[in-house]
Amino acid sequence: MKKNQRIALVCGVLACALAAAGCSDGSGKNAASTEPSGEATGSPSASGTASASASAAAEKGDPFGKYDPPIELHVARAVDQTWAYPKGDSIDNNVWYREYENLLGIKIVHDWTALTSEYNRKLNVSIASGSLPELFSVSASQLKQLADAGQLEDLTGVYEQYASDHTKELQHGDGGAALASATFNGKLLAIPVVNAPIYEPNLLWIRTDWLKKLNLSEPKTLDDVLKIAEAFTKQDPDGNGKPDTYGLAVNNYLYGPITSITGLSNAFHAYPQTWVKDASGKVVYGSTQPEMKQALAKLQEMYKAGELDREFGVKDGNKVAEDIAAGKFGMAFGANWNPYVFLDAVKKNPGMDWMPFPVPSVDGAPTKANVGFSASGYVVVRKGAKHPEAAIKMLNLHEEVVHGSRRNEGQFITVEENGERINTSPMSLVQSGVSDQGVLDSLTLLRKAIENEDESLLKDALTETDKYGPTVDYLKTGNIENWAVAHQYFGFVTTMDNYTGDRLLMTAFGGQTPTMTDKWATLDKLEKETFTKIIMGAASVDEFDTFVADWNKLGGEAILKEINDWLSSQK
């Protein structure tokens, strides 16, 4: 490829297919000839009423039909200073915007843009003043505010009419939870950005070289895990003759994807910092449930036995990672990507190896892993916008190019500048992301490809295809440079075999309520300070009961009411 040459890798076959699709609306009629006013076939009237939107669903529209003449769509959006643009491109003129206009007849006009850090503040000003663009992104709390104020277009009809089969498949990949969170009183008021909580389970990472040195078996039960923690603390696994090793790494944040207490909590069927439904279907807070008290009691025992670093309360994740590199810890709970945290340690300590294991439970019942919500944000259309279906068409285009059947011909809309590939996917205005099912399907293909050493099996994978080469190389050669990638793959396998279906406990609520906005910092501080004191023995385990009462009194009870009222309003 010539220097400074910029090539948009937008599949030509896709463009031809979309052009062909525009020739028919599925009824044998020439769709292009029925759109002289710039309105898509079967689109609702400009009034944007719910009844018009609902009636539109009666006739299937063209998911990729081009407006002729083109329409303008006024948007507001966040921009990131780290985004890279090919020479001559900008946020106002980029690959995606050109494709919207060339393929769909949609010309994007920015009412305003703002840096990501300032976007919510500026949007809140627009919401308060009533000066909303036609299309923009919102958080869950902003979605609720606008829904209550009746300022959003009902997308129920246009979604049914214009969403492609592939788009609907991706949007339902989480079982419909994200779409349900965007639905109020039976009306779809937003397009959720679906993500994949399957990446989040805390796995149990163990130094298997220490297991071998101490002649210990891989853990099958929680008792096994606790015995390993004791051995790693008392049996000098590093062989230096000093009592300077610990069974379990924990950082002062307590939670998160590295050196967390979440995995051990899950072993007691406790789900900290997660909104869970009780037996009656009512949402409660996982950190305040009785099972959490049991987990804290066990952590206190481990701390008293010297199995946790006595200074963990003042060490953040970075400091604990340094201690891991210094060979101080033998176990840690964390996400599938923890090998990248361990890599420096592995390079500094020849022979060190970490492997992932599922978390066994205290009673032998299957352990569930608590994970975040499957919608990370929402795209909405202002009530009364003339062409609400345009948002669905842009979504279709994104999914077809990025995740569709032609992705291996066009791959991501990517450009090359001076030999450097620049991913322009963030410039896409409407996208659904990859759901748990999409990721799981891709990981299944990756596993088959690696086991059979056949990269062609990845042709239908949506993601994680880059793990194939490094993992196969590591398995063949032991190349330390590919250690982290291969061990993340091992984490994927552990997740696939142990944390799918009902073994993933997704939080029941992904938004922010008014009281949460005002009180969460105080409640979060109370929780972490109390739990840290309990673990370190500075407070008795019974202090947990006082914490629960204080948490409810200081705003928790109000937050739970707001959450349950929210969920009731969506039924």
Coordinates of C-alpha atoms in Angstrom, one line a residue:
M1 CA 0.0 0.0 0.0
K2 CA 1.4 3.4 -1.0
K3 CA 2.6 5.9 1.6
N4 CA -0.1 8.4 2.6
Q5 CA -2.7 6.4 0.7
R6 CA -6.0 6.3 2.6
I7 CA -8.3 3.3 1.8
A8 CA -11.6 2.9 3.4
L9 CA -12.1 -0.9 3.8
V10 CA -15.9 -0.7 3.2
C11 CA -16.9 -3.8 1.5
G12 CA -17.9 -3.2 -2.2
V13 CA -20.0 -6.3 -2.1
L14 CA -21.9 -4.7 0.8
A15 CA -22.6 -1.5 -1.1
C16 CA -23.8 -3.6 -4.1
A17 CA -26.0 -5.7 -1.9
L18 CA -27.5 -2.6 -0.2
A19 CA -28.1 -1.0 -3.5
A20 CA -29.9 -4.1 -4.7
A21 CA -31.9 -4.3 -1.5
G22 CA -33.1 -0.8 -2.1
C23 CA -34.7 -1.9 -5.3
S24 CA -37.5 -3.8 -3.5
D25 CA -39.5 -3.5 -0.4
G26 CA -40.3 -7.1 -0.3
S27 CA -43.6 -6.7 -2.0
G28 CA -42.4 -6.6 -5.6
K29 CA -42.8 -2.8 -5.8
N30 CA -39.9 -0.5 -6.7
A31 CA -39.1 1.1 -3.3
A32 CA -36.9 3.8 -4.8
S33 CA -39.8 5.2 -6.9
T34 CA -42.0 5.4 -3.8
E35 CA -39.6 7.7 -1.9
P36 CA -39.5 11.0 -3.9
S37 CA -40.1 13.1 -0.8
G38 CA -37.1 11.6 1.1
E39 CA -39.4 9.4 3.3
A40 CA -38.7 5.7 3.5
T41 CA -41.4 3.3 2.3
G42 CA -44.0 2.8 5.0
S43 CA -42.4 5.3 7.4
P44 CA -44.7 7.0 9.9
S45 CA -46.0 10.5 9.4
A46 CA -44.1 13.5 10.5
S47 CA -46.4 13.8 13.5
G48 CA -44.3 11.0 15.2
T49 CA -47.3 9.8 17.2
A50 CA -47.3 6.5 18.9
S51 CA -50.2 5.3 16.8
A52 CA -48.4 6.2 13.6
S53 CA -45.3 4.5 14.7
A54 CA -47.3 1.4 15.7
S55 CA -49.2 1.2 12.4
A56 CA -45.9 1.4 10.5
A57 CA -45.0 -2.0 11.7
A58 CA -47.9 -3.5 9.6
E59 CA -45.7 -3.3 6.5
K60 CA -42.1 -4.5 6.5
G61 CA -39.8 -1.6 5.4
D62 CA -36.4 -1.8 3.7
P63 CA -33.7 -2.0 6.4
F64 CA -31.2 -0.3 4.0
G65 CA -33.6 1.8 1.9
K66 CA -31.9 5.0 0.7
Y67 CA -33.6 8.3 1.1
D68 CA -34.0 10.1 -2.2
P69 CA -33.5 13.0 -2.0
P70 CA -31.3 12.7 1.1
I71 CA -32.5 13.8 4.5
E72 CA -30.6 15.7 7.2
L73 CA -30.4 14.2 10.7
H74 CA -29.5 16.6 13.5
V75 CA -27.4 14.9 16.3
A76 CA -25.4 15.6 19.4
R77 CA -22.6 13.4 20.4
A78 CA -19.6 12.9 22.6
V79 CA -16.1 12.9 21.1
D80 CA -12.8 11.6 22.4
Q81 CA -9.5 13.3 22.1
T82 CA -7.8 9.9 21.6
W83 CA -9.7 9.1 18.4
A84 CA -7.4 9.0 15.4
Y85 CA -8.6 10.3 12.0
P86 CA -7.0 9.6 8.6
K87 CA -5.6 12.6 6.8
G88 CA -8.4 15.0 5.8
D89 CA -11.0 13.3 8.0
S90 CA -12.6 14.8 11.1
I91 CA -15.6 14.2 13.4
D92 CA -17.7 16.1 10.8
N93 CA -16.4 14.2 7.8
N94 CA -15.4 10.6 8.4
V95 CA -15.9 7.1 6.8
W96 CA -19.1 6.4 8.7
Y97 CA -20.7 9.7 7.9
R98 CA -19.9 9.4 4.2
E99 CA -21.4 5.9 4.2
Y100 CA -24.6 7.1 5.9
E101 CA -25.0 9.6 3.1
N102 CA -23.8 7.4 0.2
L103 CA -25.7 4.2 1.2
L104 CA -28.7 5.5 3.1
G105 CA -29.1 9.1 2.0
I106 CA -28.7 10.4 5.6
K107 CA -26.6 13.5 6.0
I108 CA -25.4 14.0 9.6
V109 CA -25.5 17.5 11.0
H110 CA -24.1 18.2 14.4
D111 CA -26.2 20.5 16.6
W112 CA -23.3 20.2 19.1
T113 CA -20.4 18.0 20.2
A114 CA -18.7 17.7 23.5
L115 CA -15.7 15.9 25.0
T116 CA -16.8 12.7 26.7
S117 CA -16.1 14.2 30.1
E118 CA -18.4 17.1 29.4
Y119 CA -21.1 15.4 27.4
N120 CA -23.5 14.6 30.2
R121 CA -23.3 18.1 31.6
K122 CA -24.0 19.7 28.3
L123 CA -26.8 17.2 27.5
N124 CA -28.4 17.9 30.9
V125 CA -28.5 21.6 30.0
S126 CA -30.2 20.7 26.7
I127 CA -32.7 18.5 28.5
A128 CA -33.5 21.3 30.9
S129 CA -34.0 23.8 28.2
G130 CA -36.0 21.5 25.9
S131 CA -33.5 22.1 23.0
L132 CA -32.9 18.6 22.0
P133 CA -31.3 17.3 18.8
E134 CA -33.1 14.6 16.8
L135 CA -30.7 11.8 17.8
F136 CA -28.4 11.5 20.8
S137 CA -27.0 9.1 23.4
V138 CA -28.2 9.0 27.0
S139 CA -27.5 7.2 30.2
A140 CA -30.1 5.1 32.0
S141 CA -31.0 7.9 34.3
Q142 CA -31.3 10.4 31.5
L143 CA -33.5 7.9 29.6
K144 CA -35.9 7.7 32.5
Q145 CA -36.0 11.5 32.9
L146 CA -36.8 12.0 29.2
A147 CA -39.3 9.1 29.2
D148 CA -41.2 10.5 32.2
A149 CA -41.3 13.9 30.4
G150 CA -42.7 12.4 27.2
Q151 CA -39.8 13.8 25.1
L152 CA -38.8 10.6 23.3
E153 CA -40.2 9.1 20.1
D154 CA -41.8 5.7 20.4
L155 CA -39.6 3.4 18.3
T156 CA -41.7 0.3 18.7
G157 CA -43.2 0.4 15.2
V158 CA -40.2 1.5 13.3
Y159 CA -38.0 -1.0 15.0
E160 CA -40.3 -3.9 14.1
Q161 CA -40.6 -2.5 10.5
Y162 CA -37.0 -1.6 9.7
A163 CA -34.7 -3.5 12.0
S164 CA -33.0 -6.2 10.0
D165 CA -33.1 -9.8 11.1
H166 CA -29.4 -9.6 12.0
T167 CA -29.9 -6.5 14.1
K168 CA -32.8 -8.1 16.0
E169 CA -30.7 -11.2 16.6
L170 CA -27.9 -9.1 18.1
Q171 CA -30.2 -7.0 20.2
H172 CA -31.8 -10.1 21.6
G173 CA -28.5 -11.8 22.3
D174 CA -28.9 -11.1 26.0
G175 CA -32.3 -12.6 26.2
G176 CA -34.0 -9.3 25.7
A177 CA -32.8 -7.7 29.0
A178 CA -31.3 -4.6 27.3
L179 CA -34.4 -4.0 25.1
A180 CA -36.6 -4.4 28.2
S181 CA -34.7 -1.7 30.0
A182 CA -35.4 0.6 27.1
T183 CA -39.1 -0.1 27.1
F184 CA -41.6 1.9 29.2
N185 CA -45.3 1.1 29.4
G186 CA -44.9 -1.2 26.4
K187 CA -43.1 1.5 24.3
L188 CA -39.6 1.1 23.0
L189 CA -38.0 4.5 23.7
A190 CA -34.4 3.8 23.0
I191 CA -31.9 1.6 21.2
P192 CA -29.7 0.0 23.8
V193 CA -26.0 -0.4 23.4
V194 CA -25.6 -4.1 24.3
N195 CA -22.4 -5.3 25.9
A196 CA -21.2 -8.7 27.1
P197 CA -21.1 -9.4 30.8
I198 CA -19.7 -12.8 30.0
Y199 CA -16.3 -11.2 30.1
E200 CA -16.7 -10.2 33.8
P201 CA -16.9 -13.3 36.0
N202 CA -14.2 -13.4 38.8
L203 CA -12.2 -16.6 38.2
L204 CA -9.8 -18.1 40.7
W205 CA -6.2 -17.6 39.4
I206 CA -3.6 -19.9 41.1
R207 CA 0.1 -20.2 40.8
T208 CA 0.3 -23.7 39.5
D209 CA 4.1 -23.8 39.9
W210 CA 3.5 -23.5 43.6
L211 CA 0.9 -26.2 43.6
K212 CA 3.4 -28.6 42.0
K213 CA 6.2 -27.5 44.3
L214 CA 4.1 -28.2 47.4
N215 CA 2.5 -31.4 45.8
L216 CA -1.0 -29.9 46.1
S217 CA -3.9 -30.9 43.8
E218 CA -6.0 -28.5 41.8
P219 CA -9.0 -27.3 43.9
K220 CA -12.3 -29.0 43.6
T221 CA -14.0 -27.6 46.7
L222 CA -13.9 -24.4 48.7
D223 CA -12.1 -26.4 51.5
D224 CA -9.4 -27.2 48.9
V225 CA -9.0 -23.5 48.1
L226 CA -8.7 -22.6 51.8
K227 CA -6.1 -25.4 52.3
I228 CA -4.1 -24.1 49.4
A229 CA -4.2 -20.6 50.8
E230 CA -2.9 -21.9 54.1
A231 CA -0.1 -23.9 52.4
F232 CA 0.9 -20.9 50.3
T233 CA 1.2 -18.9 53.5
K234 CA 3.0 -21.4 55.8
Q235 CA 4.9 -23.9 53.6
D236 CA 7.4 -21.5 52.1
P237 CA 6.4 -22.0 48.4
D238 CA 9.1 -19.5 47.2
G239 CA 11.8 -21.5 49.0
N240 CA 13.6 -18.5 50.6
G241 CA 13.1 -19.7 54.1
K242 CA 11.1 -16.6 55.1
P243 CA 7.4 -16.3 56.1
D244 CA 6.8 -13.7 53.4
T245 CA 4.2 -15.2 51.1
Y246 CA 0.4 -15.0 51.3
G247 CA -2.4 -17.2 50.1
L248 CA -4.7 -14.6 48.6
A249 CA -4.1 -11.2 47.0
V250 CA -6.7 -8.5 47.9
N251 CA -6.5 -4.7 47.2
N252 CA -7.9 -1.9 49.2
Y253 CA -10.8 -1.2 46.7
L254 CA -12.1 -4.7 47.6
Y255 CA -14.0 -5.2 44.3
G256 CA -13.4 -5.0 40.6
P257 CA -11.7 -7.2 38.0
I258 CA -8.3 -7.8 39.8
T259 CA -7.4 -9.0 43.3
S260 CA -11.0 -8.7 44.3
I261 CA -13.0 -10.3 47.1
T262 CA -15.9 -10.7 44.7
G263 CA -14.9 -14.3 43.7
L264 CA -14.7 -15.5 47.3
S265 CA -18.0 -13.8 48.0
N266 CA -19.6 -15.7 45.1
A267 CA -18.4 -18.9 46.8
F268 CA -20.8 -18.0 49.6
H269 CA -23.6 -17.1 47.1
A270 CA -23.0 -13.4 48.0
Y271 CA -23.1 -10.8 45.2
P272 CA -21.5 -7.6 46.4
Q273 CA -22.4 -4.3 44.7
T274 CA -25.0 -6.0 42.6
W275 CA -28.8 -5.4 42.5
V276 CA -30.4 -8.8 42.8
K277 CA -33.9 -10.1 43.0
D278 CA -35.1 -11.9 46.1
A279 CA -37.6 -14.8 46.1
S280 CA -40.5 -12.4 45.7
G281 CA -39.0 -10.7 42.6
K282 CA -38.2 -7.5 44.5
V283 CA -34.7 -6.0 44.0
V284 CA -32.4 -5.9 46.9
Y285 CA -28.7 -4.9 47.3
G286 CA -26.3 -7.8 47.3
S287 CA -23.8 -6.3 49.7
T288 CA -26.4 -6.1 52.4
Q289 CA -27.6 -9.7 52.3
P290 CA -26.8 -12.3 55.0
E291 CA -24.5 -14.3 52.6
M292 CA -22.2 -11.3 52.5
K293 CA -21.7 -11.5 56.3
Q294 CA -20.5 -15.1 55.9
A295 CA -18.0 -14.2 53.2
L296 CA -16.6 -11.4 55.4
A297 CA -16.3 -13.8 58.3
K298 CA -14.2 -16.2 56.3
L299 CA -12.0 -13.3 55.0
Q300 CA -11.5 -12.2 58.6
E301 CA -10.4 -15.7 59.5
M302 CA -7.9 -15.7 56.6
Y303 CA -6.6 -12.3 57.6
K304 CA -6.0 -13.5 61.2
A305 CA -4.2 -16.6 59.9
G306 CA -1.8 -14.4 57.9
E307 CA -3.2 -15.5 54.6
L308 CA -3.9 -11.9 53.5
D309 CA -1.4 -9.2 53.4
R310 CA -1.7 -7.3 56.7
E311 CA -1.3 -4.0 54.8
F312 CA -3.8 -4.7 52.0
G313 CA -6.0 -1.8 53.3
V314 CA -3.5 0.7 52.1
K315 CA -2.5 -1.0 48.8
D316 CA -4.3 -0.3 45.6
G317 CA -4.3 -2.6 42.6
N318 CA -1.1 -1.3 41.1
K319 CA 0.8 -1.9 44.4
V320 CA -0.6 -5.4 44.7
A321 CA 0.5 -6.1 41.1
E322 CA 4.0 -5.1 42.2
D323 CA 3.8 -7.5 45.1
I324 CA 2.6 -10.3 42.7
A325 CA 5.7 -9.5 40.5
A326 CA 7.8 -9.8 43.6
G327 CA 6.4 -13.4 44.2
K328 CA 4.4 -12.6 47.3
F329 CA 1.0 -14.1 46.3
G330 CA -0.2 -17.5 45.2
M331 CA -3.9 -16.8 44.4
A332 CA -6.1 -14.0 43.3
F333 CA -9.7 -13.6 42.1
G334 CA -10.1 -11.7 38.9
A335 CA -11.4 -11.5 35.3
N336 CA -10.2 -13.5 32.3
W337 CA -7.8 -10.8 31.3
N338 CA -5.7 -11.0 34.5
P339 CA -2.8 -12.7 32.7
Y340 CA -1.9 -9.2 31.4
V341 CA -1.5 -8.1 35.0
F342 CA 0.6 -11.2 35.8
L343 CA 2.8 -11.0 32.7
D344 CA 5.4 -8.7 34.2
A345 CA 5.7 -11.1 37.1
V346 CA 6.0 -14.1 34.8
K347 CA 8.8 -12.5 32.8
K348 CA 10.7 -11.6 36.0
N349 CA 10.2 -15.0 37.6
P350 CA 11.1 -17.9 35.2
G351 CA 8.9 -20.9 36.0
M352 CA 6.0 -18.9 37.4
D353 CA 2.7 -19.9 35.9
W354 CA -0.9 -18.9 36.7
M355 CA -3.9 -20.9 35.6
P356 CA -7.7 -20.1 36.0
F357 CA -10.2 -22.3 37.9
P358 CA -13.9 -22.0 38.5
V359 CA -14.9 -20.8 42.0
P360 CA -16.2 -23.7 44.1
S361 CA -19.0 -22.9 46.5
V362 CA -19.3 -23.4 50.3
D363 CA -22.1 -25.9 50.0
G364 CA -21.3 -27.6 46.7
A365 CA -24.2 -25.9 44.8
P366 CA -23.1 -24.3 41.5
T367 CA -21.4 -20.9 42.0
K368 CA -22.9 -18.0 40.2
A369 CA -20.8 -15.0 39.2
N370 CA -22.3 -11.5 39.5
V371 CA -21.8 -9.3 36.5
G372 CA -22.9 -5.9 35.2
F373 CA -25.9 -5.0 33.2
S374 CA -26.0 -5.9 29.5
A375 CA -26.8 -2.3 28.3
S376 CA -24.0 0.2 28.7
G377 CA -26.0 3.2 27.2
Y378 CA -28.8 4.1 24.9
V379 CA -29.5 6.0 21.7
V380 CA -32.8 8.0 21.6
V381 CA -34.8 9.9 19.1
R382 CA -36.5 13.2 20.0
K383 CA -40.3 13.0 20.0
G384 CA -41.7 14.4 16.7
A385 CA -38.5 13.8 14.7
K386 CA -39.5 13.4 11.1
H387 CA -37.5 10.2 10.4
P388 CA -37.2 8.1 13.5
E389 CA -36.6 5.1 11.3
A390 CA -33.2 6.6 10.2
A391 CA -31.8 5.5 13.6
I392 CA -32.7 1.9 12.9
K393 CA -31.2 2.0 9.4
M394 CA -27.9 3.4 10.7
L395 CA -28.0 0.6 13.3
N396 CA -28.5 -2.0 10.6
L397 CA -25.6 -0.6 8.6
H398 CA -23.3 -0.8 11.5
E399 CA -24.2 -4.3 12.4
E400 CA -24.0 -5.5 8.8
V401 CA -20.5 -4.0 8.3
V402 CA -19.0 -4.8 11.7
H403 CA -20.8 -8.0 12.7
G404 CA -22.7 -9.1 9.6
S405 CA -22.3 -11.8 7.1
R406 CA -19.8 -9.6 5.1
R407 CA -17.6 -8.6 7.9
N408 CA -14.7 -10.7 6.6
E409 CA -14.8 -9.0 3.3
G410 CA -15.2 -5.5 4.7
Q411 CA -14.1 -6.3 8.3
F412 CA -14.4 -3.1 10.4
I413 CA -14.7 0.2 8.7
T414 CA -11.0 0.7 9.0
V415 CA -8.5 2.9 7.2
E416 CA -4.8 2.8 6.8
E417 CA -2.6 5.8 7.1
N418 CA 1.2 5.6 6.7
G419 CA 1.0 1.9 7.2
E420 CA -1.0 2.3 10.5
R421 CA -4.4 0.8 10.7
I422 CA -6.9 3.2 12.2
N423 CA -10.2 1.8 13.6
T424 CA -12.9 4.3 12.9
S425 CA -15.7 2.3 14.4
P426 CA -16.1 4.7 17.4
M427 CA -17.4 7.4 14.9
S428 CA -20.4 5.2 14.2
L429 CA -23.5 7.0 15.8
V430 CA -25.7 3.9 16.4
Q431 CA -24.4 0.5 17.3
S432 CA -25.6 -2.4 19.4
G433 CA -22.4 -4.0 20.4
V434 CA -21.8 -7.7 20.8
S435 CA -24.0 -9.5 23.3
D436 CA -23.1 -12.4 25.6
Q437 CA -24.5 -14.9 23.0
G438 CA -22.4 -13.3 20.2
V439 CA -19.3 -13.5 22.3
L440 CA -20.0 -17.0 23.4
D441 CA -20.6 -18.2 19.8
S442 CA -17.3 -16.5 18.8
L443 CA -15.4 -18.1 21.7
T444 CA -16.8 -21.5 20.7
L445 CA -15.4 -21.0 17.2
L446 CA -12.1 -19.8 18.6
R447 CA -11.9 -22.9 20.8
K448 CA -12.6 -25.2 17.8
A449 CA -10.1 -23.4 15.7
I450 CA -7.3 -23.7 18.3
E451 CA -8.0 -27.3 19.1
N452 CA -8.0 -28.2 15.4
E453 CA -5.3 -25.7 14.4
D454 CA -7.7 -24.5 11.7
E455 CA -8.0 -20.7 11.4
S456 CA -10.7 -21.0 8.7
L457 CA -13.1 -22.0 11.5
L458 CA -13.1 -18.4 12.6
K459 CA -14.8 -17.0 9.5
D460 CA -18.1 -16.6 11.3
A461 CA -16.7 -15.3 14.6
L462 CA -17.8 -11.8 15.7
T463 CA -14.9 -11.1 18.0
E464 CA -11.7 -12.5 19.6
T465 CA -10.2 -13.8 16.3
D466 CA -6.9 -12.1 17.2
K467 CA -6.3 -14.6 20.0
Y468 CA -5.9 -17.5 17.6
G469 CA -2.3 -17.0 16.3
P470 CA -0.6 -16.1 19.6
T471 CA -2.4 -18.9 21.5
V472 CA -1.4 -21.6 18.9
D473 CA 2.1 -20.3 18.9
Y474 CA 2.3 -20.4 22.7
L475 CA 1.0 -23.9 22.9
K476 CA 3.6 -25.0 20.3
T477 CA 6.6 -23.1 21.4
G478 CA 6.0 -21.7 24.9
N479 CA 6.9 -18.2 23.6
I480 CA 6.7 -16.0 26.7
E481 CA 5.6 -13.0 24.6
N482 CA 2.3 -14.8 23.9
W483 CA 1.9 -16.1 27.5
A484 CA -0.8 -13.5 28.5
V485 CA -2.9 -14.0 25.3
A486 CA -2.8 -17.7 25.6
H487 CA -3.7 -17.6 29.3
Q488 CA -6.6 -15.2 28.7
Y489 CA -7.8 -17.9 26.2
F490 CA -7.6 -20.4 29.1
G491 CA -9.7 -18.0 31.1
F492 CA -12.2 -17.9 28.3
V493 CA -12.4 -21.7 28.3
T494 CA -13.0 -21.7 32.1
T495 CA -15.7 -19.2 31.7
M496 CA -17.4 -21.1 28.8
D497 CA -17.3 -24.3 30.8
N498 CA -18.6 -22.8 34.1
Y499 CA -20.3 -19.4 33.7
T500 CA -23.0 -19.4 31.1
G501 CA -26.7 -19.4 31.3
D502 CA -28.0 -19.0 34.8
R503 CA -24.5 -19.2 36.2
L504 CA -24.1 -15.5 35.2
L505 CA -26.1 -13.3 37.7
M506 CA -26.6 -10.1 35.8
T507 CA -27.4 -7.0 38.0
A508 CA -31.1 -6.3 37.9
F509 CA -30.6 -2.6 37.4
G510 CA -28.1 -0.7 35.3
G511 CA -29.0 2.9 35.8
Q512 CA -28.8 5.6 38.4
T513 CA -31.7 6.9 40.5
P514 CA -32.0 10.5 41.9
T515 CA -31.1 9.3 45.5
M516 CA -28.2 7.3 44.1
T517 CA -26.8 10.4 42.5
D518 CA -26.9 12.3 45.8
K519 CA -26.0 9.5 48.2
W520 CA -24.0 6.8 46.5
A521 CA -20.6 8.2 47.3
T522 CA -21.5 8.2 51.0
L523 CA -23.0 4.7 50.9
D524 CA -20.0 3.3 48.9
K525 CA -17.5 4.7 51.4
L526 CA -19.5 3.3 54.3
E527 CA -19.5 -0.1 52.7
K528 CA -15.8 -0.3 52.0
E529 CA -14.7 1.1 55.3
T530 CA -16.9 -1.2 57.3
F531 CA -16.0 -4.3 55.3
T532 CA -12.3 -3.5 55.5
K533 CA -12.5 -3.1 59.3
I534 CA -14.3 -6.4 59.6
I535 CA -11.8 -8.2 57.4
M536 CA -8.8 -6.8 59.4
G537 CA -10.5 -7.6 62.7
A538 CA -10.8 -4.0 63.7
A539 CA -14.6 -4.6 64.0
S540 CA -16.5 -7.7 64.8
V541 CA -18.4 -9.6 62.1
D542 CA -21.6 -8.5 63.8
E543 CA -20.8 -4.9 62.7
F544 CA -22.2 -6.0 59.4
D545 CA -25.7 -5.8 60.9
T546 CA -25.1 -2.2 62.0
F547 CA -23.8 -1.5 58.5
V548 CA -27.0 -2.8 56.9
A549 CA -29.2 -0.6 59.1
D550 CA -27.1 2.5 58.5
W551 CA -27.0 1.8 54.7
N552 CA -30.8 1.7 54.5
K553 CA -31.2 4.8 56.7
L554 CA -28.6 6.9 54.8
G555 CA -30.3 6.4 51.4
G556 CA -30.3 2.7 50.5
E557 CA -33.9 2.2 51.3
A558 CA -34.9 5.1 49.1
I559 CA -32.7 3.9 46.3
L560 CA -34.3 0.4 46.4
K561 CA -37.7 2.0 46.2
E562 CA -36.7 4.1 43.2
I563 CA -35.3 1.0 41.5
N564 CA -38.3 -1.1 42.1
D565 CA -40.6 1.7 41.0
W566 CA -38.6 2.1 37.8
L567 CA -38.8 -1.6 37.0
S568 CA -42.5 -1.6 37.7
S569 CA -43.0 1.3 35.3
Q570 CA -41.5 -0.8 32.5
K571 CA -44.0 -3.6 32.7

